[in-house]
Every structure is written in C-alpha cells, then in structure tokens.
PDB file of C-alpha atoms in Angstrom:
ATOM      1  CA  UNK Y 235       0.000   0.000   0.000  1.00 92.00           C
ATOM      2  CA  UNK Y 236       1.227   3.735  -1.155  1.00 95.00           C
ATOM      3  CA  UNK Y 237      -0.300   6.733   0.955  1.00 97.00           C
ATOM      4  CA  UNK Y 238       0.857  10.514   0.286  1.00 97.00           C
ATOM      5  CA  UNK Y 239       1.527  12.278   4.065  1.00 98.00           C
ATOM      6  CA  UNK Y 240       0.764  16.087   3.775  1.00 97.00           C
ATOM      7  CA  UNK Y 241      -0.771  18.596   5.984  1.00 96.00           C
ATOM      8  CA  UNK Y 242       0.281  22.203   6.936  1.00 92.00           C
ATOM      9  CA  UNK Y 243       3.911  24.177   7.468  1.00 92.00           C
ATOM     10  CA  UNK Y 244       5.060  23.101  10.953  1.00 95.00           C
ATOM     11  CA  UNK Y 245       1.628  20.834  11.666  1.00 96.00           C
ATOM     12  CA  UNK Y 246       4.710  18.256  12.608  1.00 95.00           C
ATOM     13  CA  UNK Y 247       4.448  15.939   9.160  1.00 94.00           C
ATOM     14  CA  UNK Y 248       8.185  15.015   9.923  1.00 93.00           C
ATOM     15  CA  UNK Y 249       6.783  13.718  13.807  1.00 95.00           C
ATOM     16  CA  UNK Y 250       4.405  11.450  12.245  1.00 97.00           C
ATOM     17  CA  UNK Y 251       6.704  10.011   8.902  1.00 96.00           C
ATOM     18  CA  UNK Y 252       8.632   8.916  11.112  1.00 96.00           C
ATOM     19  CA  UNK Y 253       6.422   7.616  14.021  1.00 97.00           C
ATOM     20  CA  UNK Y 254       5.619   5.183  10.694  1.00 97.00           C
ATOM     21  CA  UNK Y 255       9.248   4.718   9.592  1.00 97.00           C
ATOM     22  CA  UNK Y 256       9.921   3.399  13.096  1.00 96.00           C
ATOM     23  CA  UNK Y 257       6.834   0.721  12.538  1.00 95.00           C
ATOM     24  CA  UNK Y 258       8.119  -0.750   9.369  1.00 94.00           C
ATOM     25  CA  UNK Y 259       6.950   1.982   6.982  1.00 96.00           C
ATOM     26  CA  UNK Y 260       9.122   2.609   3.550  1.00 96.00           C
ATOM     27  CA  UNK Y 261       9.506   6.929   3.212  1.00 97.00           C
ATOM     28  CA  UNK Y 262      10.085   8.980   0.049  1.00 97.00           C
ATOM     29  CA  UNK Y 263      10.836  12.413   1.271  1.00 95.00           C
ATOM     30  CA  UNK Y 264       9.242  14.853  -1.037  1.00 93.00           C
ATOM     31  CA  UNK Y 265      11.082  17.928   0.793  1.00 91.00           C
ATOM     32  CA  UNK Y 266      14.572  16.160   0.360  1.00 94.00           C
ATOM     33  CA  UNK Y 267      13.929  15.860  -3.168  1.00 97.00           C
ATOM     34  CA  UNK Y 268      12.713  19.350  -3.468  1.00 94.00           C
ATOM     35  CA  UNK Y 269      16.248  19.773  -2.640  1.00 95.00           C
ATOM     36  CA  UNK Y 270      18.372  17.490  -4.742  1.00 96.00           C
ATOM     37  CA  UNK Y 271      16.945  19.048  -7.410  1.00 96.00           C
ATOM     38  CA  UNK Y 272      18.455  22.653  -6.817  1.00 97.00           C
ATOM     39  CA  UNK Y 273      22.227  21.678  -5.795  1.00 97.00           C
ATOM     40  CA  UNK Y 274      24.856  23.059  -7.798  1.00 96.00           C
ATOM     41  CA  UNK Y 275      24.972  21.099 -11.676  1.00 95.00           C
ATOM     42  CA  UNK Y 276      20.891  20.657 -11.589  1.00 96.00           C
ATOM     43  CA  UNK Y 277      19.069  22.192 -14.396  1.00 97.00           C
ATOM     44  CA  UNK Y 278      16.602  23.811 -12.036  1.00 97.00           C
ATOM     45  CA  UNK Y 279      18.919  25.659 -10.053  1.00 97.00           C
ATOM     46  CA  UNK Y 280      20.681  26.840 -13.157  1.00 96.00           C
ATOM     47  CA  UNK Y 281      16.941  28.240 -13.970  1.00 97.00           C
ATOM     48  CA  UNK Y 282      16.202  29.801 -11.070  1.00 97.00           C
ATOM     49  CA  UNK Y 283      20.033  31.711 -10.727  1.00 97.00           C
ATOM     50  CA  UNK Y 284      18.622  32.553 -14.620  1.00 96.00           C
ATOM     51  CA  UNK Y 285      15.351  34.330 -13.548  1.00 96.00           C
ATOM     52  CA  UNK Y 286      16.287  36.023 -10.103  1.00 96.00           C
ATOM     53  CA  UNK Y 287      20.141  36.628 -10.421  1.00 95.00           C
ATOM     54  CA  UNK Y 288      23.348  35.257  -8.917  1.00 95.00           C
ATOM     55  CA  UNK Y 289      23.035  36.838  -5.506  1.00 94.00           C
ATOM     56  CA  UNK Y 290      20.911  33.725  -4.767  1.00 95.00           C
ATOM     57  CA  UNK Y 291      23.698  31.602  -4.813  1.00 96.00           C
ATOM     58  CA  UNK Y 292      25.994  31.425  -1.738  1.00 96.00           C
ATOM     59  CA  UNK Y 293      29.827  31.601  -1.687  1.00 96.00           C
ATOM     60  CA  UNK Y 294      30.025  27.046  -2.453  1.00 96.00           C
ATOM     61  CA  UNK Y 295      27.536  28.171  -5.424  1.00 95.00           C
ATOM     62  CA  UNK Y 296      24.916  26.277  -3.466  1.00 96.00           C
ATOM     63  CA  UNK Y 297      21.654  28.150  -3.298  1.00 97.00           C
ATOM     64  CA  UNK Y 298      20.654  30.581  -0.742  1.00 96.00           C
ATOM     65  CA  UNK Y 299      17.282  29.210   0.125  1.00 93.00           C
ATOM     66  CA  UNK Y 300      16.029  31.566   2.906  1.00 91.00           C
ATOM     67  CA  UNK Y 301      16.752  35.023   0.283  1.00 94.00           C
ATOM     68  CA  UNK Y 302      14.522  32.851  -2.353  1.00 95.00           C
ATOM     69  CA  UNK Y 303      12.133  32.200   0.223  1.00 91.00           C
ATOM     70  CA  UNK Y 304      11.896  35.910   1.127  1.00 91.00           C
ATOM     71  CA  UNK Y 305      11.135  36.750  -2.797  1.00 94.00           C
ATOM     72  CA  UNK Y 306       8.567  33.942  -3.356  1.00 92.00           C
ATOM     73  CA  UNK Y 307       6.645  33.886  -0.545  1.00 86.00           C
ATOM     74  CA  UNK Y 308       6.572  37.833  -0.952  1.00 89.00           C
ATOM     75  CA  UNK Y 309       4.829  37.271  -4.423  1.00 91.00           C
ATOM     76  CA  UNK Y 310       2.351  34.355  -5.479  1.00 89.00           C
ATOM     77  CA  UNK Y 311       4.134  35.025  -8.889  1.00 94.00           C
ATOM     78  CA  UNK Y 312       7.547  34.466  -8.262  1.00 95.00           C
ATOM     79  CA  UNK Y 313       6.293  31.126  -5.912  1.00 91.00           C
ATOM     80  CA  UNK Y 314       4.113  29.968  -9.320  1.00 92.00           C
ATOM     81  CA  UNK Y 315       7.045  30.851 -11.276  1.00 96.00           C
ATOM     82  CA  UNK Y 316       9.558  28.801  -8.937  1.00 96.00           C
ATOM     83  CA  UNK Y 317       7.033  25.616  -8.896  1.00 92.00           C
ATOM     84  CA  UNK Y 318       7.086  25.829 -12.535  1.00 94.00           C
ATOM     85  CA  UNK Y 319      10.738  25.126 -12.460  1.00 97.00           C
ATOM     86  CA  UNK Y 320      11.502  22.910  -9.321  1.00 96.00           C
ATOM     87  CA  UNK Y 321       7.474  20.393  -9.191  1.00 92.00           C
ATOM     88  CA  UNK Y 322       8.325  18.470 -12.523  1.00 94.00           C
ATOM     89  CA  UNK Y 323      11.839  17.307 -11.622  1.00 96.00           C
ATOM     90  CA  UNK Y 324      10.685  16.870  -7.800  1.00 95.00           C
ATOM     91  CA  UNK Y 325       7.338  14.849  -9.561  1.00 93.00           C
ATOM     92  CA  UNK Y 326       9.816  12.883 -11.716  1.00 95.00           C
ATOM     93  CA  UNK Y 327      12.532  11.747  -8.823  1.00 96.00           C
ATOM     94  CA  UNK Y 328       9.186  10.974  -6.407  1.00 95.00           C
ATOM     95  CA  UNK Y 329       7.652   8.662  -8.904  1.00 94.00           C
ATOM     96  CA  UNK Y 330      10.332   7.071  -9.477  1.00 96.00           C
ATOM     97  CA  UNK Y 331      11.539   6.200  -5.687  1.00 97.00           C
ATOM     98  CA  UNK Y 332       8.027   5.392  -5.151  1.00 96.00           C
ATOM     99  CA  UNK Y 333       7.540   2.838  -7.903  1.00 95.00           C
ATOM    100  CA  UNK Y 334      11.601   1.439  -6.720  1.00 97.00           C
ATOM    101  CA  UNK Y 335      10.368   0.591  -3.714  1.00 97.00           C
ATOM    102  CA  UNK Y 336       6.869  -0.696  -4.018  1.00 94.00           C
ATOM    103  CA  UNK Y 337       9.116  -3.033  -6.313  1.00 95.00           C
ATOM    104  CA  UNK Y 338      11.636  -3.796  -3.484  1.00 95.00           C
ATOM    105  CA  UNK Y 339       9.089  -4.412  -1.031  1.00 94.00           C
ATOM    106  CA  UNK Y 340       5.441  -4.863  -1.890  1.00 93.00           C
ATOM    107  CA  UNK Y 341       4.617  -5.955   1.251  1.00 92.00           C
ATOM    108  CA  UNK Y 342       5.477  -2.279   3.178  1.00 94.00           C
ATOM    109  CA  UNK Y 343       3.665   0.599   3.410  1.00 96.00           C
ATOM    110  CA  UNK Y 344       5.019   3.141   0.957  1.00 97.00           C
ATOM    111  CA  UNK Y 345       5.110   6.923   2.283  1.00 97.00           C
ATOM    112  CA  UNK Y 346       5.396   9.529   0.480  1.00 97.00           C
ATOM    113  CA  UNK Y 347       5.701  12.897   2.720  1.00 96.00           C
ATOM    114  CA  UNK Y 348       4.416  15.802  -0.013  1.00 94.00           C
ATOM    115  CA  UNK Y 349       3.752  19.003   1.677  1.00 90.00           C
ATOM    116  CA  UNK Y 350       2.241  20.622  -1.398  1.00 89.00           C
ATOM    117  CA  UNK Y 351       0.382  17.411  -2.254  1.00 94.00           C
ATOM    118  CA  UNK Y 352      -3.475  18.845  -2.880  1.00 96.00           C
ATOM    119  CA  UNK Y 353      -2.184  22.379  -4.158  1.00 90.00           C
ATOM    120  CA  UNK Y 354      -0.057  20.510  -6.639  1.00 89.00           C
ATOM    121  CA  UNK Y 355      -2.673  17.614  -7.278  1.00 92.00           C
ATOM    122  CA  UNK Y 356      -1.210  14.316  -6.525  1.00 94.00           C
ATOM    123  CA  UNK Y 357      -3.753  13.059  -4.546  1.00 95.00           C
ATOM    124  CA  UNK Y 358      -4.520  10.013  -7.780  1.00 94.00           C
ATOM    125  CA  UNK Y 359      -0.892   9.373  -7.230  1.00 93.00           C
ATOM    126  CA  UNK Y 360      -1.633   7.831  -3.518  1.00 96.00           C
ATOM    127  CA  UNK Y 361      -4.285   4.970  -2.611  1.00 95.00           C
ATOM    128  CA  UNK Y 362      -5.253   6.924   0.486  1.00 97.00           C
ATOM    129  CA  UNK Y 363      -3.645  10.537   1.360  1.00 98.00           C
ATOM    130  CA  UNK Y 364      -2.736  11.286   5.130  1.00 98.00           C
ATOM    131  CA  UNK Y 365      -3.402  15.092   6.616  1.00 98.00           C
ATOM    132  CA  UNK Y 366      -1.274  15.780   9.945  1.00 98.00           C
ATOM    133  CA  UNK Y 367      -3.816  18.569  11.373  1.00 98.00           C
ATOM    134  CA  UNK Y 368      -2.907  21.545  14.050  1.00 97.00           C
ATOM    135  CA  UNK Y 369      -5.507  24.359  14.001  1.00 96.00           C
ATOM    136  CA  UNK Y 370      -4.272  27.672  12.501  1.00 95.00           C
ATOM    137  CA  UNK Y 371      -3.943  29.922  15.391  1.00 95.00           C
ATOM    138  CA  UNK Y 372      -1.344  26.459  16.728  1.00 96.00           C
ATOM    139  CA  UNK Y 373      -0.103  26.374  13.695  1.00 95.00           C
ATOM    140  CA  UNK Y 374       0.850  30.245  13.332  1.00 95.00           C
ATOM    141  CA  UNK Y 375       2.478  29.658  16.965  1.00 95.00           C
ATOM    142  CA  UNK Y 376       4.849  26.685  15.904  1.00 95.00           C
ATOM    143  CA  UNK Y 377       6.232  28.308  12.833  1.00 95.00           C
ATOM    144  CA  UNK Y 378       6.839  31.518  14.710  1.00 96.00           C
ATOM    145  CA  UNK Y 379       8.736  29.465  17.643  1.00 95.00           C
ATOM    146  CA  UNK Y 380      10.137  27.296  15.367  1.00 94.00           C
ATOM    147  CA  UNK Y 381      11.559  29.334  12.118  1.00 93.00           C
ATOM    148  CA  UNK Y 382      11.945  32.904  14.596  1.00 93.00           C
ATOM    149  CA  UNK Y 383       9.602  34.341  11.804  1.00 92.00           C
ATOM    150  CA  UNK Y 384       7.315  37.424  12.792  1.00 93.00           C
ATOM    151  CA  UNK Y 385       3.735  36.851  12.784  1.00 94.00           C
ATOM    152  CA  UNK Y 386       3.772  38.692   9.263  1.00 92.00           C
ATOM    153  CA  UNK Y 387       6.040  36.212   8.031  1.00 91.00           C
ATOM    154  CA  UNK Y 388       4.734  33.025   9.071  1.00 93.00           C
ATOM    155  CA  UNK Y 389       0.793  34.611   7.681  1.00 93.00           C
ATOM    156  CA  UNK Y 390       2.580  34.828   4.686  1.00 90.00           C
ATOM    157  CA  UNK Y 391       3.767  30.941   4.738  1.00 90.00           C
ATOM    158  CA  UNK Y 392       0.440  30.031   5.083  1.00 92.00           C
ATOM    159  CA  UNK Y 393      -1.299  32.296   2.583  1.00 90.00           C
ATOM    160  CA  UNK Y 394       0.864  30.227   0.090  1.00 86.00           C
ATOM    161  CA  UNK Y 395      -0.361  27.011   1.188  1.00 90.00           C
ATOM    162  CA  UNK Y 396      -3.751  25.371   1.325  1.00 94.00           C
ATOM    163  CA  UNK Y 397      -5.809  26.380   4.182  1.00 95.00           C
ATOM    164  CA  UNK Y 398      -5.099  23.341   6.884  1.00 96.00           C
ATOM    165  CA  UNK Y 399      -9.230  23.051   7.514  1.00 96.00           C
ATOM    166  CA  UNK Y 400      -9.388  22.547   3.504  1.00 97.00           C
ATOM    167  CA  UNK Y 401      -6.799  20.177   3.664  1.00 97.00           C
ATOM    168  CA  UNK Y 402      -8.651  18.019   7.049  1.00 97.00           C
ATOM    169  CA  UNK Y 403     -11.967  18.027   4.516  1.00 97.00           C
ATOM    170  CA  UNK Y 404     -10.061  16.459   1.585  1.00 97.00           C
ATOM    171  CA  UNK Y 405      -8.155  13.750   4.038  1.00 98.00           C
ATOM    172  CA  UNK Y 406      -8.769  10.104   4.200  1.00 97.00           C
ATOM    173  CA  UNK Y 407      -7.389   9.536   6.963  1.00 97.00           C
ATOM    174  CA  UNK Y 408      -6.629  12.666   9.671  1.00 98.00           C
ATOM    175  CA  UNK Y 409      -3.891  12.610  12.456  1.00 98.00           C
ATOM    176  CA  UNK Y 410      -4.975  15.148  15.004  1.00 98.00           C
ATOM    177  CA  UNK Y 411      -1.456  16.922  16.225  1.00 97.00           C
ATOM    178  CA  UNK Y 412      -2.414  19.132  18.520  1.00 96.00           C
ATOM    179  CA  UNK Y 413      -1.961  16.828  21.551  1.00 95.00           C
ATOM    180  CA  UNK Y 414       0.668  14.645  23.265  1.00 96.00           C
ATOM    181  CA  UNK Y 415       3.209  13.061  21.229  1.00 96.00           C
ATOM    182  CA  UNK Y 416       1.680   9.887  22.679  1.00 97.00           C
ATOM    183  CA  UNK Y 417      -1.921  10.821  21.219  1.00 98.00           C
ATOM    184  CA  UNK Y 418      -0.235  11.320  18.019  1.00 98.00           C
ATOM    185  CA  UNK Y 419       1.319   8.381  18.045  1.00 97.00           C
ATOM    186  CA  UNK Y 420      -1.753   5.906  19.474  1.00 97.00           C
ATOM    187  CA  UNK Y 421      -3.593   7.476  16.090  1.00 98.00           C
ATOM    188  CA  UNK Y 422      -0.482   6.360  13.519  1.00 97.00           C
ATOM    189  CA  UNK Y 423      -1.094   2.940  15.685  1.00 96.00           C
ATOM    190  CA  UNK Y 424      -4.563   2.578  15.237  1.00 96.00           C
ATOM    191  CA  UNK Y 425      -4.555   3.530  11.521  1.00 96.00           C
ATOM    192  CA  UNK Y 426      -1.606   0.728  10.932  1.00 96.00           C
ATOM    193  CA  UNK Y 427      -4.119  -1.607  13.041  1.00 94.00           C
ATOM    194  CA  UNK Y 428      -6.837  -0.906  10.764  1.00 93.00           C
ATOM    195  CA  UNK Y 429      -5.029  -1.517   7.402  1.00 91.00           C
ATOM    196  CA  UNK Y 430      -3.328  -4.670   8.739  1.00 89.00           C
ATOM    197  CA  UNK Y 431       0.360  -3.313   8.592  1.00 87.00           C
ATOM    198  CA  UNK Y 432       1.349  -3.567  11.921  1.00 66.00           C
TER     199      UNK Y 432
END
C-alpha cells in the first residue's frame, strides 16, 4: 500500500513520517527531493540563478534558500514561477523512488511525505492521502517558535499554502497533532491496526 503524508507548514508531518518509519513503513521524502533538485549542476537551479540573479547563490555556489524564500513567498508570482521550475523534476525523482520501492518491497507501506500534495494535485498518485492537522492559530504559533519568523512572516507561509481546515476536509485519513506526542502516536497505531500493517 502507497499513501501521500501532507498537511500544513510546521503541523509536525516530519513527527508522524517517522512515528511510521519506526513501525516498518518505507519513506520517500518529497522535501529532500525538493532539494536534490536545486544543488549546484541541476538544471533547475541553473533556472532559477537565470530568472532572479546570482546573488541567490551562496559563496560554495549552493543556493541561498532563505533570500529565495523571502522573494517567493513575498509574491504568489515568483512562488508559481519557482514551482514551474523545481514540481516536474521533484514529480519525476518521487515517482520514481516510489515505484523502486513498491518493487523492493510490496509488502510495506510506501510513504510519500508531499507538503504541497493537494495544491499541486497528486492526490490520484496515492491509494489513500494522510493530513497531519494543528488548528491555525497552533499552527501560526509553531512556525513563529520554530523558524523565529514574525507573525507577518509566518501569515505569509500560510497564505501560500492550502488552508489546513481545507486540507482536514479532503483527508482520508486525519492525524490530530495538537496533543501529546503519545496521542499522536496511538492514532499512527490505530490507523496501521486498521489496514493490517502492523
């Protein structure tokens, strides 16, 4: 079995991937990818030094990802513009990890950990897709705490993401985050329960 694990910036999708890793559970790290594909001698970073300019790249010529997160979460242009370059290698490398290891092991669960997975549109990619859910006011709180971004900041993080109610509505299956690690992870137990993978 294949499920896609999304849910909101800091909802704590890395807290449950790997709540399932430790159970057994094969992961393909959509965020990793995201950043394979922009190291120095990838086409996509290549395009984005092309469209916003060389003081993105840092001294090792790798790329300077907080001053290119300050100009595309700024602008739902520039953040369109930069998915245009980065989602069809990140698409490519995911399907392909995916299908690797469904053929390794076709009797694991396959994870794939897509933060962007409804705005981008996977969800026929994934037999079932997995929402980690904080409300937004938590939400807004973590990131804050967590990145040392002002309120204005993190707002702006969210704007550019699926509200995380939206995101609960469209789940088939929802782990509630908003409690005790040990809540959170008596949910990941019962789901595995219930699909016969533990």
């Amino acid at each position: 079995m294949n499920i896609g694990l999304t849910g909101g910036i800091a909802c704590g999708k890395s807290t449950v991937s790997e709540m399932l890793v430790r159970r057994g559970a094969m992961l393909v790290d959509a965020d990793r990818i995201a950043r394979e594909v922009v190291e120095p001698g990838m086409p996509a970073l290549a395009q984005i030094v092309e469209r916003w300019g060389a003081e993105l790249l840092l001294p090792d010529g790798s790329l300077h990802r907080k001053k290119l997160g300050e100009i595309v979460f700024a602008s739902p242009d520039a953040l369109q513009e930069l998915q245009r370059i980065t989602h069809p290698p990140i698409r490519a490398a995911m399907r392909e990890r995916m299908a690797e290891l469904q053929r390794l092991h076709p009797d694991k669960l396959v994870v794939v950990d897509v933060p962007l997975l409804y705005e981008s549109e996977l969800q026929s990619l994934f037999e079932a897709v997995m929402v980690v859910y904080i409300p937004r006011e938590l939400q807004l709180d973590r990131l804050m705490q967590r990145d040392g971004l002002t309120r204005e900041q993190a707002e702006q993080r969210l704007r550019a993401q699926m509200d995380i109610e939206r995101k609960k509505a469209l789940a088939d299956i929802v782990i509630d985050n908003q409690g005790t690690l040990e809540q959170t992870e008596g949910q990941v137990k019962t789901f595995l329960k219930e699909r016969r993978l533990l």
